[in-house]
Amino acid sequence: MRIVSLIWMVGFWSGLVSGEDAYKYYTWTVTYGTAAPLGVSQQVILINGQFPGPNLDCVTNDNIILNLINNLDQHFLLTWNGIKQRKNSWQDGVLGTNCPIPPNSSYTYKFQTKDQIGTYTYFPSTLMHRAAGGFGALNVYARSVIPIPYPIPDGDFTLLIGDWYTATHKALELMLDSGMPLPYPEGILINGRNASTMSGDPGKTYMFRVSNVGLLTSFNWRIQGHLIKVVEVEGSHVIQNTYDSIDVHVGQSVTALVTLDQPPKDYHIVASARFTEAPLLTATAVLHYSNSEGSVADMPPPPPEGVEWSVEQARSFRWNLTANAARPNPQGSFHYGMMNTTRTLFVANSAPVIEGKQRYAVNGVSYVNPDTPLKLADCLNISGVFSLDGAWRGELATAVVETALHDSIEIVFQNHEDAIQTWHLDGYDFWVVGFGEGNWTESSREGYNLVDAFTRHTTQVYPKYWSAVLVSLDNQGMWNLRSSMWGRQYLGQQLYIRVYDPVHSLANEYDMPTNALLCGRALP
Ligand SMILES: *[C@@H]1O[C@H](CO)[C@@H](O)[C@H](O)[C@H]1NC(C)=O
Ligand SMILES: *[C@@H]1O[C@H](CO)[C@@H](O)[C@H](O)[C@H]1NC(C)=O
Ligand SMILES: *[C@@H]1O[C@H](CO)[C@@H](O)[C@H](O)[C@H]1NC(C)=O
Ligand SMILES: *[C@@H]1O[C@H](CO)[C@@H](O)[C@H](O)[C@H]1NC(C)=O
Ligand SMILES: *[C@@H]1O[C@H](CO)[C@@H](O)[C@H](O)[C@H]1NC(C)=O
Ligand SMILES: *[C@@H]1O[C@H](CO)[C@@H](O)[C@H](O)[C@H]1NC(C)=O
């Protein structure tokens, strides 16, 4: 049993007075290892010997120089989920922007957590590696000069929660390659196990950084007997409402404060699967009071069922317009509701059978990875790698949507399927302005929240619902819009958005890094 130490985190919170835009250097080695998170010994992916990988704790505007050494027998990349990589899609770590790191090779990522705060994650973007581990927390703390809209907590805990299979990632790849969908997961893990303990002192308030690192399954998260006060969601300071439990969908993160104000004993921390018809999967951890007089009792009751409860909760997350963001100005000072959108991008997911195999698609087109990253092809003028929208041909294509830098667009995610969806956009966060049942129509816009919706990088789309988001395209580059549900992403439910300006300017986008890996048609 692991007792997580709080002392180090308290020191971290109080030590943030050093100079700005620090450089932080890391060397991470990726290897296979063995673990038995569900009681069965299996192969997992380790980073520096750890499963899950180490926390990447940093401060707003830190420069991260991270040498990633791949000692797997397959190519590998990490992506930094929610880190916007301003002007720098070169460091995004997905196959449309980077050549994968071959076995026994390395690549040094260089990126800045520019103007960001909050709870994020990193994870492998290649093949089905994410099913085996290699993920971890990426926590961006506020600079000491920027007041945050809540008292500095007495410590913080990272909870990486996700569904889990005992099959290896290669077995899952084979299954998907042969045209079968992912099976139902066998379990849920909290920090790579089903019984971790988090220990705190009575009367104190702790931050819980909760992320869904799973492949397929939404979960409901709660702490027996305690109220959860949500303070930040994917970089936005939200109105600080309290909840008995919260839903977190695949790829999303939520930051909450919990005060240890109950009788001193041990309490269950519970994550249970949502929106599934199969048997309810549950993982637990223990919240231990340092003066505890008793061990955990019965499990708390299950969360409310049904889509409506979750939709209502999602609508209750609002931007705190007067709170600071990463910069010392109110979040509401940019009136997103006044944006003039130049385009509506419809994104309808589907699960077609193509050439006899299960695939997933966007508007009927199932994405296939090119042999050369789109970003490299674009920069090196290699033609024929991708087709811009309007020129997509057939059911399988390397689809890229063309947009202009500084445009604003509306994206309508339409889900005709019975399965919940979660969609992520790299390089940006977007205002989630509405969720609605059935088919989106122009009159759906009348119900948009144009006042205090908040920005995030991943939105859920409920079964047979739509979700609408607004995006201000201020970050030039080649950006992946993808299902966060990794089997769907792997089988084609993704595309890229090329945010482009014909005038080459370093003010808009950095040049190709000198250490960029080359592959495919970019090889000399
Ligand atoms: C990587 O290095 C290991 C140890 O030197 C070696 O056994 C393995 O064959 C190498 N793999 C590849 C793909 O070169
Ligand atoms: C909003 O932020 C302000 C400024 O930091 C803070 O004082 C206030 O408590 C927050 N309001 C809510 C409802 O969270
Ligand atoms: C995790 O532990 C709880 C009880 O502590 C148990 O009910 C549940 O089945 C376990 N889940 C897995 C995936 O082993
Ligand atoms: C949107 O267009 C209106 C009418 O042309 C204009 O008044 C407004 O300033 C524009 N908004 C933005 C954010 O540019
Ligand atoms: C690619 O084409 C653009 C525009 O034609 C040109 O400015 C640029 O130098 C070319 N890049 C390379 C690497 O050839
Ligand atoms: C919603 O859209 C789908 C796909 O276009 C269509 O099959 C269905 O009939 C529509 N439903 C309603 C209620 O209009």
XYZ file of C-alpha atoms and ligand atoms in Angstrom:
608
model
C 0.000 0.000 0.000
C 1.375 3.381 -0.958
C 0.886 6.379 1.319
C 1.328 9.447 -0.818
C 3.447 12.044 0.912
C 1.997 15.516 1.100
C 5.077 17.231 2.424
C 6.736 17.488 -0.938
C 3.644 19.002 -2.533
C 3.233 21.600 0.210
C 6.847 22.566 -0.375
C 6.121 22.837 -4.061
C 3.222 25.226 -3.566
C 5.212 27.567 -1.331
C 8.389 27.458 -3.401
C 7.088 29.136 -6.526
C 8.835 32.461 -6.115
C 11.826 31.810 -8.369
C 12.490 33.598 -11.650
C 10.066 33.347 -14.541
C 10.237 31.277 -17.711
C 12.502 28.724 -16.101
C 14.060 25.915 -18.104
C 13.408 22.390 -16.856
C 15.363 19.420 -18.190
C 14.238 15.822 -18.187
C 15.458 12.514 -19.553
C 12.728 9.899 -19.810
C 13.383 6.331 -20.862
C 10.488 4.219 -22.115
C 10.689 0.472 -21.534
C 8.454 -2.524 -21.098
C 7.910 -3.848 -17.604
C 5.597 -6.159 -15.739
C 2.747 -5.293 -13.389
C -0.400 -6.998 -12.150
C -2.907 -4.184 -11.691
C -5.891 -6.572 -11.970
C -4.164 -9.459 -10.235
C -2.876 -10.928 -13.511
C 0.746 -10.358 -14.419
C 0.997 -8.491 -17.725
C 3.282 -6.362 -19.873
C 3.051 -2.605 -19.244
C 4.900 0.459 -20.548
C 7.113 2.219 -18.023
C 8.682 5.661 -18.057
C 11.850 5.752 -15.970
C 10.667 2.501 -14.420
C 7.314 3.956 -13.330
C 3.746 2.930 -14.109
C 1.942 5.339 -14.464
C 4.750 7.618 -15.641
C 6.269 10.380 -13.478
C 4.326 13.581 -12.780
C 5.503 16.414 -14.996
C 5.013 19.254 -12.495
C 5.734 22.709 -13.830
C 4.740 26.366 -13.613
C 3.070 28.652 -16.169
C 5.545 29.592 -18.940
C 8.149 26.986 -17.975
C 10.275 25.746 -20.845
C 10.360 21.967 -20.898
C 13.342 20.276 -22.533
C 12.582 16.579 -22.446
C 14.736 13.919 -24.025
C 12.586 10.869 -24.663
C 14.472 7.617 -25.175
C 12.457 4.840 -26.791
C 13.567 1.367 -25.714
C 10.442 -0.402 -26.904
C 10.444 -2.684 -29.942
C 7.981 -0.356 -31.725
C 8.054 3.306 -32.700
C 6.747 5.689 -30.041
C 5.611 9.263 -29.351
C 4.190 11.111 -26.368
C 1.611 13.853 -26.771
C 0.934 16.571 -24.180
C -2.828 16.567 -23.846
C -4.081 20.156 -23.542
C -0.689 21.856 -23.791
C -1.354 24.327 -26.585
C 2.130 24.323 -28.148
C 1.729 27.924 -29.166
C 3.117 28.482 -32.733
C 4.737 25.119 -32.254
C 2.716 22.154 -33.553
C 6.183 20.686 -34.210
C 6.179 19.482 -30.600
C 2.669 18.093 -30.431
C 3.794 14.492 -30.611
C 1.141 13.018 -32.905
C 1.711 11.247 -36.219
C 0.442 14.220 -38.237
C 3.118 16.480 -36.801
C 6.040 14.265 -35.788
C 7.843 11.253 -37.162
C 7.640 8.563 -34.510
C 10.781 7.811 -32.510
C 12.190 4.509 -33.799
C 13.237 1.768 -31.341
C 16.536 2.478 -29.579
C 16.397 6.160 -30.586
C 15.494 9.394 -28.920
C 13.953 12.763 -29.580
C 14.178 15.914 -27.471
C 10.898 17.797 -27.126
C 11.172 21.558 -26.509
C 7.991 23.346 -25.548
C 6.638 26.014 -23.239
C 3.585 25.876 -20.974
C 2.816 29.363 -22.284
C -0.028 31.151 -20.464
C -1.441 27.921 -19.094
C -2.433 26.676 -15.664
C -4.221 23.560 -14.562
C -4.396 19.800 -14.628
C -3.363 18.044 -17.827
C -1.937 14.684 -18.878
C 0.552 13.245 -21.308
C 0.190 9.873 -22.994
C 1.520 7.783 -25.891
C -0.161 8.730 -29.181
C 1.262 5.827 -31.206
C -0.472 2.495 -31.915
C -2.377 1.289 -28.818
C 0.475 2.071 -26.414
C -1.879 4.067 -24.233
C -3.574 0.766 -23.311
C -0.346 -0.365 -21.636
C 0.593 2.769 -19.656
C 3.149 5.414 -20.592
C 0.711 8.085 -19.432
C 1.069 10.490 -16.543
C 0.023 13.799 -15.028
C 1.114 17.180 -16.369
C 0.302 19.700 -13.646
C 0.862 23.376 -14.441
C 0.942 25.485 -11.256
C 0.176 29.212 -11.298
C 3.034 31.659 -10.994
C 3.316 33.068 -7.480
C 2.609 36.595 -8.770
C -0.841 35.596 -10.062
C -3.490 35.169 -7.344
C -5.636 32.079 -7.824
C -9.362 32.249 -6.959
C -9.112 29.900 -3.968
C -6.829 29.535 -0.943
C -3.632 27.593 -1.623
C -4.539 24.009 -0.709
C -2.722 22.074 2.000
C -1.485 19.603 -0.586
C -2.543 17.915 -3.742
C -3.223 14.476 -5.119
C -3.127 13.339 -8.721
C -5.694 10.704 -9.697
C -5.150 9.127 -13.105
C -8.232 7.005 -13.628
C -8.943 4.803 -16.590
C -10.433 1.582 -17.846
C -8.039 -1.342 -18.260
C -7.515 -4.584 -20.146
C -5.345 -7.535 -19.248
C -4.644 -8.021 -22.990
C -1.375 -6.453 -24.150
C -1.435 -3.404 -26.380
C -0.196 -5.615 -29.253
C -3.117 -7.992 -28.789
C -5.487 -5.007 -28.878
C -3.750 -3.688 -32.030
C -4.203 -7.087 -33.711
C -7.861 -7.126 -32.739
C -8.467 -3.643 -34.168
C -6.376 -4.349 -37.290
C -8.446 -7.438 -37.982
C -11.584 -5.301 -37.957
C -13.026 -5.934 -34.504
C -14.017 -3.162 -32.097
C -12.405 -2.993 -28.656
C -14.081 -5.361 -26.206
C -15.541 -4.102 -22.947
C -12.741 -3.334 -20.478
C -11.962 -5.679 -17.595
C -11.438 -3.098 -14.901
C -10.812 0.488 -13.884
C -7.576 1.605 -12.251
C -6.751 4.581 -10.076
C -3.065 5.444 -10.484
C -2.353 2.048 -11.976
C -3.916 0.032 -9.170
C -7.163 -0.605 -7.341
C -6.220 0.178 -3.759
C -4.032 3.270 -3.371
C -4.292 5.365 -0.218
C -4.290 9.144 0.027
C -3.562 10.486 3.448
C -4.400 13.900 4.899
C -4.935 15.807 8.124
C -8.376 16.580 9.590
C -9.683 20.064 8.844
C -7.319 20.603 5.938
C -8.259 21.132 2.306
C -6.642 19.163 -0.492
C -6.650 19.516 -4.227
C -7.611 16.452 -6.275
C -6.437 16.494 -9.886
C -8.618 13.912 -11.612
C -8.038 12.815 -15.222
C -9.597 10.119 -17.381
C -6.672 8.271 -18.979
C -8.815 5.367 -20.195
C -9.546 4.174 -23.710
C -13.302 3.919 -23.834
C -15.168 4.519 -20.614
C -16.547 7.623 -18.901
C -16.521 7.436 -15.104
C -18.233 9.023 -12.134
C -15.886 10.047 -9.345
C -16.781 10.612 -5.690
C -15.437 10.534 -2.146
C -17.691 8.916 0.407
C -19.258 11.471 2.756
C -17.373 14.451 1.300
C -18.375 17.332 -0.951
C -16.296 18.037 -4.039
C -15.746 21.689 -4.929
C -14.746 22.014 -8.600
C -12.325 24.928 -9.100
C -10.650 24.395 -12.458
C -11.438 22.442 -15.603
C -8.742 22.073 -18.285
C -7.242 25.477 -17.620
C -10.427 27.454 -16.877
C -11.271 28.668 -13.397
C -14.933 27.781 -13.020
C -17.606 28.981 -10.600
C -16.850 26.991 -7.467
C -19.907 24.759 -7.131
C -19.944 21.709 -4.880
C -21.037 18.254 -6.003
C -21.519 14.813 -4.454
C -19.885 13.262 -7.508
C -18.634 14.306 -10.914
C -18.544 12.707 -14.361
C -15.220 12.715 -16.194
C -15.101 11.556 -19.809
C -12.163 10.021 -21.655
C -9.357 12.544 -22.118
C -10.808 15.120 -19.718
C -9.405 16.546 -16.481
C -11.069 18.231 -13.501
C -9.480 19.896 -10.473
C -11.419 19.952 -7.208
C -10.939 20.891 -3.562
C -12.032 18.573 -0.771
C -11.976 19.492 2.927
C -11.407 16.681 5.419
C -14.320 17.798 7.602
C -15.899 14.435 8.477
C -15.485 12.142 11.523
C -11.889 10.822 11.546
C -11.830 7.484 9.770
C -11.087 6.106 6.310
C -13.366 6.768 3.331
C -13.761 5.221 -0.106
C -12.672 7.191 -3.144
C -14.691 5.626 -5.965
C -14.621 5.721 -9.760
C -17.355 3.766 -11.503
C -18.080 3.315 -15.188
C -20.761 5.468 -16.821
C -22.878 5.102 -19.962
C -22.286 1.387 -20.271
C -24.734 -1.460 -20.321
C -22.233 -4.062 -19.258
C -21.607 -4.872 -15.567
C -20.661 -1.831 -13.518
C -16.884 -1.559 -13.267
C -15.629 0.136 -10.138
C -12.238 1.072 -8.759
C -11.586 2.316 -5.276
C -8.894 4.103 -3.325
C -8.829 5.162 0.308
C -8.939 8.644 1.787
C -7.160 8.198 5.123
C -7.420 10.754 7.937
C -4.125 10.966 9.808
C -6.096 10.602 13.083
C -8.309 7.872 11.628
C -10.205 5.759 14.138
C -11.650 3.230 11.691
C -11.137 1.558 8.355
C -13.405 1.941 5.339
C -16.992 0.769 5.729
C -19.539 -0.130 3.054
C -19.261 1.294 -0.417
C -21.161 4.541 -1.019
C -24.309 4.296 -3.150
C -23.924 4.341 -6.945
C -24.257 7.679 -8.755
C -27.539 8.796 -10.326
C -28.187 7.044 -13.626
C -29.116 8.465 -16.994
C -27.883 11.038 -19.435
C -29.907 14.002 -18.113
C -28.107 14.117 -14.760
C -24.759 14.264 -16.534
C -25.952 16.916 -19.001
C -27.277 19.066 -16.154
C -23.965 18.784 -14.355
C -22.045 19.672 -17.527
C -24.219 22.778 -17.964
C -23.541 23.822 -14.361
C -19.807 24.217 -15.068
C -19.481 27.966 -15.785
C -16.587 30.322 -16.242
C -15.786 32.576 -13.293
C -15.605 35.748 -15.382
C -13.809 37.753 -12.696
C -11.129 35.186 -11.833
C -7.608 35.466 -13.225
C -6.435 33.047 -15.842
C -2.723 32.310 -16.270
C -2.270 36.018 -16.927
C -3.460 38.581 -14.393
C -6.647 39.562 -16.176
C -10.220 38.403 -15.778
C -11.134 35.403 -17.906
C -14.294 37.171 -19.058
C -12.405 40.121 -20.557
C -12.490 38.413 -23.981
C -16.112 38.426 -25.090
C -16.249 35.178 -26.987
C -19.992 35.623 -27.501
C -19.222 38.514 -29.904
C -16.977 36.401 -32.144
C -18.012 36.417 -35.795
C -17.603 32.857 -36.940
C -16.603 32.387 -40.568
C -17.479 28.741 -40.800
C -19.419 25.917 -39.185
C -17.582 22.630 -39.243
C -19.926 19.664 -38.852
C -18.318 16.645 -37.307
C -20.537 13.579 -37.330
C -19.060 10.369 -35.979
C -19.985 6.995 -37.405
C -18.880 3.378 -37.243
C -18.925 2.100 -40.833
C -17.727 -1.291 -42.021
C -15.202 -0.584 -44.788
C -13.681 -3.369 -46.875
C -15.195 -5.847 -44.467
C -13.626 -4.297 -41.369
C -14.903 -2.165 -38.530
C -13.703 1.420 -38.922
C -14.719 4.739 -37.369
C -15.230 7.881 -39.389
C -15.835 11.631 -39.451
C -18.534 12.624 -41.953
C -18.164 9.218 -43.549
C -14.395 9.525 -44.074
C -12.139 7.267 -42.036
C -8.699 8.788 -41.497
C -5.564 6.899 -42.476
C -2.137 7.945 -41.233
C 0.162 9.070 -44.068
C 3.731 7.789 -44.456
C 5.002 11.334 -43.876
C 3.730 13.679 -41.146
C 1.411 16.324 -42.585
C 3.391 19.077 -40.909
C 6.638 17.962 -42.553
C 4.945 17.554 -45.932
C 3.539 21.057 -45.629
C 6.854 22.605 -44.665
C 8.996 20.697 -47.170
C 6.494 21.089 -50.057
C 5.990 17.345 -50.454
C 2.798 16.971 -52.440
C 0.307 14.134 -52.427
C 0.501 13.385 -48.692
C -2.901 14.755 -47.732
C -6.000 16.173 -49.343
C -7.657 19.368 -48.213
C -11.383 19.269 -47.605
C -13.410 19.456 -50.742
C -10.986 17.003 -52.302
C -11.552 14.035 -49.999
C -12.096 10.926 -52.057
C -13.578 7.706 -50.839
C -14.198 6.285 -47.426
C -10.526 6.108 -46.419
C -8.530 9.340 -46.669
C -5.937 11.518 -44.979
C -8.375 14.323 -44.373
C -7.246 17.857 -43.567
C -9.578 20.823 -43.028
C -8.212 24.110 -44.347
C -8.710 27.242 -42.223
C -7.147 30.688 -42.052
C -5.207 32.017 -39.090
C -7.329 34.401 -36.954
C -10.642 33.075 -38.241
C -13.172 31.930 -35.688
C -15.160 28.796 -36.299
C -18.063 26.912 -34.820
C -17.709 23.144 -34.566
C -20.872 21.085 -34.201
C -20.231 17.535 -33.029
C -23.224 15.412 -33.980
C -23.550 11.967 -32.467
C -26.106 9.693 -34.140
C -24.724 6.656 -32.312
C -25.834 5.128 -29.016
C -22.283 5.389 -27.641
C -21.030 8.495 -25.847
C -18.229 10.299 -27.715
C -15.401 12.495 -26.548
C -13.604 14.849 -28.923
C -10.289 16.600 -28.419
C -8.630 19.406 -30.378
C -4.860 19.912 -30.117
C -3.374 23.418 -30.092
C -6.456 25.052 -28.629
C -9.072 25.207 -26.030
C -12.629 25.941 -27.098
C -15.784 27.375 -25.575
C -18.339 24.624 -25.088
C -21.468 26.689 -25.755
C -24.156 24.012 -25.840
C -25.309 20.427 -25.585
C -28.617 19.287 -27.010
C -30.643 16.206 -27.689
C -31.259 14.974 -31.240
C -30.064 16.675 -34.395
C -28.491 20.130 -34.327
C -30.329 22.764 -36.363
C -29.666 26.467 -36.891
C -32.190 27.258 -34.203
C -30.051 25.288 -31.728
C -27.872 28.415 -31.644
C -30.605 30.234 -29.735
C -29.811 28.080 -26.715
C -26.044 28.669 -26.745
C -24.396 30.010 -23.613
C -22.660 33.117 -24.977
C -21.982 34.645 -21.561
C -20.124 32.326 -19.213
C -19.303 29.086 -20.992
C -15.745 27.992 -20.165
C -12.927 26.782 -22.372
C -11.571 23.255 -22.387
C -9.703 20.954 -24.768
C -11.989 17.907 -24.751
C -15.771 17.776 -24.907
C -18.164 14.898 -24.481
C -21.021 14.336 -26.919
C -23.822 12.365 -25.310
C -25.503 9.474 -27.143
C -27.860 10.867 -29.831
C -26.938 14.426 -28.794
C -24.923 17.255 -30.292
C -22.294 19.460 -28.636
C -21.295 22.842 -30.070
C -18.021 24.685 -29.490
C -16.517 27.985 -30.649
C -12.821 28.217 -31.457
C -10.702 31.282 -32.096
C -8.045 30.059 -34.543
C -5.118 32.072 -33.196
C -2.514 29.297 -33.237
C -0.986 28.516 -36.613
C -0.094 24.896 -37.253
C -1.376 21.445 -38.104
C -3.726 20.331 -35.347
C -5.312 16.976 -34.630
C -9.067 16.862 -34.031
C -9.703 13.354 -32.734
C -11.814 11.013 -30.761
C -10.203 10.639 -27.339
C -11.518 7.086 -27.307
C -8.363 5.466 -28.518
C -9.735 2.486 -30.428
C -11.891 4.896 -32.433
C -8.958 7.214 -33.025
C -6.816 4.243 -34.092
C -9.454 3.139 -36.612
C -9.960 6.537 -38.212
C -12.166 8.830 -36.104
C -9.886 11.835 -36.463
C -8.717 14.480 -38.897
C -6.385 17.472 -38.926
C -7.141 21.167 -39.038
C -4.537 23.177 -40.900
C -4.506 26.710 -39.508
C -2.550 28.534 -42.142
C -1.348 31.921 -43.263
C 0.314 32.264 -46.661
C 2.776 34.832 -45.305
C 5.689 33.030 -43.663
C 6.341 34.735 -40.333
C 8.138 33.656 -37.203
C 5.669 35.811 -35.310
C 3.000 33.287 -36.291
C 4.834 30.000 -36.280
C 8.259 28.663 -35.386
C 10.436 27.029 -38.000
C 10.960 23.301 -38.143
C 13.166 22.366 -35.194
C 16.737 21.497 -36.126
C 16.413 18.151 -34.357
C 13.150 17.148 -36.113
C 13.090 13.451 -36.982
C 12.616 12.679 -40.669
C 10.722 9.732 -42.106
C 8.709 8.646 -45.133
C 8.990 10.986 -48.108
C 10.825 13.556 -45.991
C 13.936 11.383 -45.871
C 16.772 12.815 -47.961
C 17.592 -2.245 -29.341
O 18.694 -2.478 -28.480
C 18.622 -3.734 -27.818
C 19.755 -3.787 -26.804
O 20.952 -3.348 -27.380
C 18.688 -4.843 -28.858
O 18.589 -6.097 -28.217
C 17.535 -4.676 -29.819
O 17.641 -5.648 -30.851
C 17.524 -3.297 -30.434
N 16.291 -3.143 -31.188
C 16.258 -2.674 -32.420
C 14.921 -2.630 -33.081
O 17.259 -2.264 -32.983
C -14.601 34.014 -8.776
O -13.312 34.537 -8.722
C -13.175 35.578 -7.781
C -11.839 36.257 -8.016
O -10.755 35.441 -7.710
C -13.341 34.984 -6.407
O -13.201 35.979 -5.428
C -14.747 34.383 -6.315
O -14.891 33.704 -5.082
C -14.987 33.404 -7.438
N -16.414 33.109 -7.433
C -16.927 31.868 -7.457
C -18.408 31.766 -7.328
O -16.262 30.867 -7.593
C -11.610 -2.849 -6.865
O -11.888 -3.013 -5.490
C -13.267 -2.990 -5.164
C -13.447 -3.121 -3.663
O -12.369 -2.625 -2.997
C -13.975 -4.136 -5.860
O -15.362 -4.049 -5.597
C -13.725 -4.030 -7.346
O -14.287 -5.166 -7.993
C -12.249 -3.951 -7.659
N -12.094 -3.698 -9.054
C -11.217 -4.351 -9.795
C -11.185 -3.938 -11.222
O -10.486 -5.231 -9.375
C -18.433 41.126 -35.524
O -19.122 41.829 -36.517
C -19.818 42.974 -36.044
C -20.639 43.547 -37.185
O -19.849 43.667 -38.341
C -18.818 43.980 -35.482
O -19.489 45.098 -34.965
C -18.032 43.293 -34.357
O -17.016 44.171 -33.896
C -17.399 42.011 -34.853
N -16.816 41.319 -33.712
C -15.517 41.030 -33.615
C -15.078 40.330 -32.373
O -14.713 41.304 -34.475
C 8.011 25.556 -50.144
O 7.261 26.414 -50.976
C 7.167 27.743 -50.489
C 6.210 28.510 -51.361
O 6.287 28.095 -52.671
C 8.568 28.340 -50.457
O 8.517 29.644 -49.929
C 9.466 27.491 -49.558
O 10.791 27.956 -49.592
C 9.450 26.047 -50.014
N 10.141 25.253 -49.019
C 11.025 24.325 -49.328
C 11.654 23.599 -48.168
O 11.296 24.048 -50.472
C -31.166 13.124 -37.614
O -30.179 12.994 -38.625
C -30.028 11.668 -39.096
C -28.850 11.627 -40.047
O -28.931 12.666 -40.972
C -31.315 11.186 -39.738
O -31.163 9.846 -40.170
C -32.436 11.273 -38.720
O -33.653 10.958 -39.334
C -32.510 12.682 -38.140
N -33.484 12.680 -37.061
C -34.469 13.559 -37.004
C -35.374 13.420 -35.828
O -34.612 14.413 -37.842
